[in-house]
Every structure is written in C-alpha cells, then in structure tokens.
Coordinates of C-alpha atoms in Angstrom, one line a residue:
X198 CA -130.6 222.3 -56.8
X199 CA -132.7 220.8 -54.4
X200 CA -131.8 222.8 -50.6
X201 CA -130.9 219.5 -48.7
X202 CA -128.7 219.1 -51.5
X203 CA -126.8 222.6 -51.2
X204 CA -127.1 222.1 -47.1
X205 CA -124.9 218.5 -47.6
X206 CA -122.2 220.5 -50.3
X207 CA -122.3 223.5 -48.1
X208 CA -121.0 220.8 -45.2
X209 CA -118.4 219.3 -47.6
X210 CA -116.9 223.0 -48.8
X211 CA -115.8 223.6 -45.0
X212 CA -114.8 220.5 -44.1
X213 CA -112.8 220.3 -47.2
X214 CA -111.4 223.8 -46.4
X215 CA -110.6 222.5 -43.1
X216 CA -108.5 219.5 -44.2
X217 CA -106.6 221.8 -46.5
X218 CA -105.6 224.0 -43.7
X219 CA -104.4 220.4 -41.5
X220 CA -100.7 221.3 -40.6
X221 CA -100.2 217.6 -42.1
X222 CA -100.2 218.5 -45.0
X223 CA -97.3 221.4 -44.7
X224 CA -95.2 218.6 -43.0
X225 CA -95.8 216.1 -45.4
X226 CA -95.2 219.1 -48.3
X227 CA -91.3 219.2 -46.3
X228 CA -91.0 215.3 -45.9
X229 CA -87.8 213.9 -46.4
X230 CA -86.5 210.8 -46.1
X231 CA -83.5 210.0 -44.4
X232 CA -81.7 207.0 -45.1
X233 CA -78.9 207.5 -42.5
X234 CA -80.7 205.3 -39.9
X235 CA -83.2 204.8 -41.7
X236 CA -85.6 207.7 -40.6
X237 CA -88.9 209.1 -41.9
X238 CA -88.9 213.1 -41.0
X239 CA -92.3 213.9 -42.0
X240 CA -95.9 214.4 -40.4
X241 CA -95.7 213.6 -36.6
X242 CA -98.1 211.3 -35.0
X243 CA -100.1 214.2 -33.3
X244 CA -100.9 215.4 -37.0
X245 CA -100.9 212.3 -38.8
X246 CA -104.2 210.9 -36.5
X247 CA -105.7 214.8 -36.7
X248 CA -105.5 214.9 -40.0
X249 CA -107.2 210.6 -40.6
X250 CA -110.0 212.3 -38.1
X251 CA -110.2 215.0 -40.9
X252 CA -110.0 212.5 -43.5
X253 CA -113.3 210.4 -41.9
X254 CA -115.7 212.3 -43.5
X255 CA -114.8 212.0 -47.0
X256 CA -114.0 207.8 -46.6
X257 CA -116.7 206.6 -44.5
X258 CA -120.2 206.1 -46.0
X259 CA -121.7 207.0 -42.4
X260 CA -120.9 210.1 -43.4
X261 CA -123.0 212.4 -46.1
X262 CA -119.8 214.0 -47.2
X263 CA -118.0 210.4 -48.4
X264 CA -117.1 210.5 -51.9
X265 CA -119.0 208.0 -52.6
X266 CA -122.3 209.6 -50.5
X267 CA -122.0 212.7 -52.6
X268 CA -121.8 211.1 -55.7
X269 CA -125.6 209.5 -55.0
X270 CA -126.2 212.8 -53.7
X271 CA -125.6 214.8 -56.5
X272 CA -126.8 212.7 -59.4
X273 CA -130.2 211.9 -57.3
X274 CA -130.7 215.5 -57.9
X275 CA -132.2 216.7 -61.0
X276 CA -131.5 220.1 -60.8
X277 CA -127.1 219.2 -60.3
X278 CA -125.5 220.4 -63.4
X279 CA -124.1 217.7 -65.0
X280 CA -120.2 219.5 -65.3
X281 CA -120.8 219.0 -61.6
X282 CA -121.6 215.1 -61.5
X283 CA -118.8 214.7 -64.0
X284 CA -116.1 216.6 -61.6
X285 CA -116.9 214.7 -58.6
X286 CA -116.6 211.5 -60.9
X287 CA -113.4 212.2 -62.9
X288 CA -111.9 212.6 -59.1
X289 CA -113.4 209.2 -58.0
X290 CA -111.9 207.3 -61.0
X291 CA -108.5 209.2 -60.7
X292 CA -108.3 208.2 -56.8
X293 CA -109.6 204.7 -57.5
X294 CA -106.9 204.5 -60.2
X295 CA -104.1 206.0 -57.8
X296 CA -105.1 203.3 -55.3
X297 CA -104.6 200.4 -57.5
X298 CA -101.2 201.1 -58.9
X299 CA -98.0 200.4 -57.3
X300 CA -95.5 203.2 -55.6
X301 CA -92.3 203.7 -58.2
X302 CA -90.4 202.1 -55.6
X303 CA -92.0 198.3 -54.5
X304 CA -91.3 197.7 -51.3
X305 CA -90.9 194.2 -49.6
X306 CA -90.0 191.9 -47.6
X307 CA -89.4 188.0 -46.1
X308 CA -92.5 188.7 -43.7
X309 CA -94.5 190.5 -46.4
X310 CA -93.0 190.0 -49.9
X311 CA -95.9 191.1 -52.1
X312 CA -95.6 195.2 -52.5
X313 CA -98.3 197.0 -51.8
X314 CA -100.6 199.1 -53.8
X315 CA -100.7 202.7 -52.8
X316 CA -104.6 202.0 -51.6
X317 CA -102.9 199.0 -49.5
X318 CA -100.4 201.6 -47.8
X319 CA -103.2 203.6 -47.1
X320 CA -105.5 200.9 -45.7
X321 CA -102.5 198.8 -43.7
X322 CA -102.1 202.2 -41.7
X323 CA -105.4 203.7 -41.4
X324 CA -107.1 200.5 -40.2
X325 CA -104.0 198.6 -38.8
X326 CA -102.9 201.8 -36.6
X327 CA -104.5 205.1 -36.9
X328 CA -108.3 205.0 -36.8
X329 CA -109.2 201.6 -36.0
X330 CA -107.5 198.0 -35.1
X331 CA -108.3 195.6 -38.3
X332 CA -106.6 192.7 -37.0
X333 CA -105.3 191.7 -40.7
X334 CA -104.4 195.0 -41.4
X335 CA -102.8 195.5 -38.3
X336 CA -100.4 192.0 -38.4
X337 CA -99.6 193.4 -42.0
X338 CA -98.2 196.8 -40.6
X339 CA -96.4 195.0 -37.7
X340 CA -94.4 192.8 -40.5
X341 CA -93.6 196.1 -42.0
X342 CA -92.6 198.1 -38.9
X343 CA -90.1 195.3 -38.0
X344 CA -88.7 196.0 -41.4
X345 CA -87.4 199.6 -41.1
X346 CA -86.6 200.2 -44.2
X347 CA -89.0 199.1 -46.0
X348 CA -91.0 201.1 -42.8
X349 CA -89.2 204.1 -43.3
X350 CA -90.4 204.2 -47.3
X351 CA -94.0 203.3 -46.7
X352 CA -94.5 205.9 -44.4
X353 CA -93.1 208.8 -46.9
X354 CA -95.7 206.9 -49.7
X355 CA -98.6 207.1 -46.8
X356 CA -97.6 211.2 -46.8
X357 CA -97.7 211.0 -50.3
X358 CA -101.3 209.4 -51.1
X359 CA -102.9 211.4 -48.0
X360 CA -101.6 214.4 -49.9
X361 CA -103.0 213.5 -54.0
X362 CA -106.6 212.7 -51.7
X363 CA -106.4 215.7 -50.2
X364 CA -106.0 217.7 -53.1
X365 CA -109.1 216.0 -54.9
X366 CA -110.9 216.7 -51.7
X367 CA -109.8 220.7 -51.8
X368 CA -110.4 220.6 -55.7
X369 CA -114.0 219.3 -55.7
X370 CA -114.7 221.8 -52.4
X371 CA -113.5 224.9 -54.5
X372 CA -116.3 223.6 -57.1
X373 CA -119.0 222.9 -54.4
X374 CA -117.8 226.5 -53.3
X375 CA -118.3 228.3 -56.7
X376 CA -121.1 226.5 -57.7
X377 CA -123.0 227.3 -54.5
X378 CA -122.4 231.5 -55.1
X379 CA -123.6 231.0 -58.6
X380 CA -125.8 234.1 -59.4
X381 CA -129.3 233.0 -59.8
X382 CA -128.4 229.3 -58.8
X383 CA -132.4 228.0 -58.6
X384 CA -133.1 226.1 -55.4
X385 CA -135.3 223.3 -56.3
X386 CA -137.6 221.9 -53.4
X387 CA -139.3 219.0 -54.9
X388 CA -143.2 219.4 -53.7
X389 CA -144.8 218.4 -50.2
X390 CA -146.1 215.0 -50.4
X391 CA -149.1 214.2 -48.4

C-alpha cells in the first residue's frame, strides 16, 4: 500500500473514532419522542451542529476522507486488497440505498405534501440549517418547522440516519484500523519520476 495512501486512512481511522465518541450519538441512542406537545427530546443543538462539523469530512469531496474520495483512493492503489475496496463499497451502496427509501412513517403536509426520503431529511437540515443556508433547502425546512408535528418526527428520523452513517463511518474505520497493523503490511512507493 502505497504510504500517501496509509497517511489519508491513517486520517480517516481518527476522525472516524472521533465521531463515534460525539456525545450526539449517546443522545440520539436515548431519543424519544414525545407526542404530548409535540416534542423531540433528543440531540441538543450544541451537539447536533458539533457532530455535522464531525460529519464534514466524510460528506464533502474537499475533503480526502469523503466516502466517495477514499473510494478513488483506495482502488487507485494497486497494492489495496481488494476485501478492502469491496468494504468501503458494500457501505456506499448500503448508505446510498438508505438515502433513497422512505422513513416507515411518511410524513407531510399542505406546505410540503410529498414525504421525504431519508437522504432528503438529511439534506433539508444539513443545508437548510446546520452547515450551510441552501435557499431551497432552507424554505423546505421552514414549511416543515411550521408543521410541528410533522417537525417533531423529522427531527427523531434526522437522529436516526446521522446514527446508520455513523456507524458505516466507525465500521469502515475499525477496518482502516486493522488493516493498517497488519504484520508485514508492504508499503508500496511507486518509483521517483524524473
């Protein structure tokens, strides 16, 4: 494995470890949803946005620990076992597939009647609220916050996607992990060009 390659996986194992550790996801683990008001008693705001900054350098392709960035990484690589390539994969179908599919409870409304994916839920907060201001996104989550209901139920599936991401994130860390403390694990340095 080529060194600039076990440098960038090196990068993703403790940044991975570090958004296991986010106290998000102990709240969201405890989330409940309260229905007498409606109220959502989960993650508070404070550790919802540390845990999105956490979450920037597995999503955004500025990073060289996106999913997608490590993906190009690793099979650009000649010397990545291919078990690895396949992991990292099998994770990026089974998110991609998570995204597209609808919660088990659709949720809408007059202002916004078509329910939204689970990668919608994700999106409409992250880049309506959270991280940045998508003006779309962001009249999309001000139809649902005047809808608190539907509000209240969006923001439990929100805790509930950030977690299943997370774990793929922790999962494909722990293999980054053990496959960087393989015994004998050959570096590969492709030769000086002139």
């Amino acid at each position: 494995m080529e060194q600039s390659t076990r440098i960038v996986l090196q990068k993703f194992v403790e940044r991975a470890k570090s958004l296991g550790e986010a106290s998000y996801l102990a709240a969201a683990a405890s989330t409940k949803l309260n229905w007498v008001g409606p109220q959502f008693s989960g993650p508070s705001r404070e550790q919802t946005e540390a845990f999105v900054m956490r979450l920037r350098f597995f999503i955004q392709n500025n990073e060289s620990t996106s999913l997608e960035n490590i993906s190009k990484l690793l099979k650009n690589d000649p010397a990545t076992p291919q078990l690895l390539i396949d992991d990292v994969e099998s994770v990026r179908k089974d998110l991609e597939t998570a995204f597209a599919s609808l919660p088990p409870i659709r949720v809408s409304s007059a202002a916004d009647p078509t329910p939204p994916t689970w990668g919608e839920i994700w999106n409409v907060f992250v880049y309506g609220d959270l991280a940045h201001q998508n003006e779309n996104k962001r009249k999309r989550f001000e139809a649902w916050k005047n809808h608190q209901p539907s509000f209240t139920l969006l923001n439990y599936f929100l805790s509930r996607i950030f977690a299943v991401f997370a774990s793929g994130i922790v999962f494909l860390g722990t293999r980054f992990e053990d496959e960087l403390q393989q015994p004998g694990l050959a570096v590969h340095n492709p030769p000086a060009t002139k």
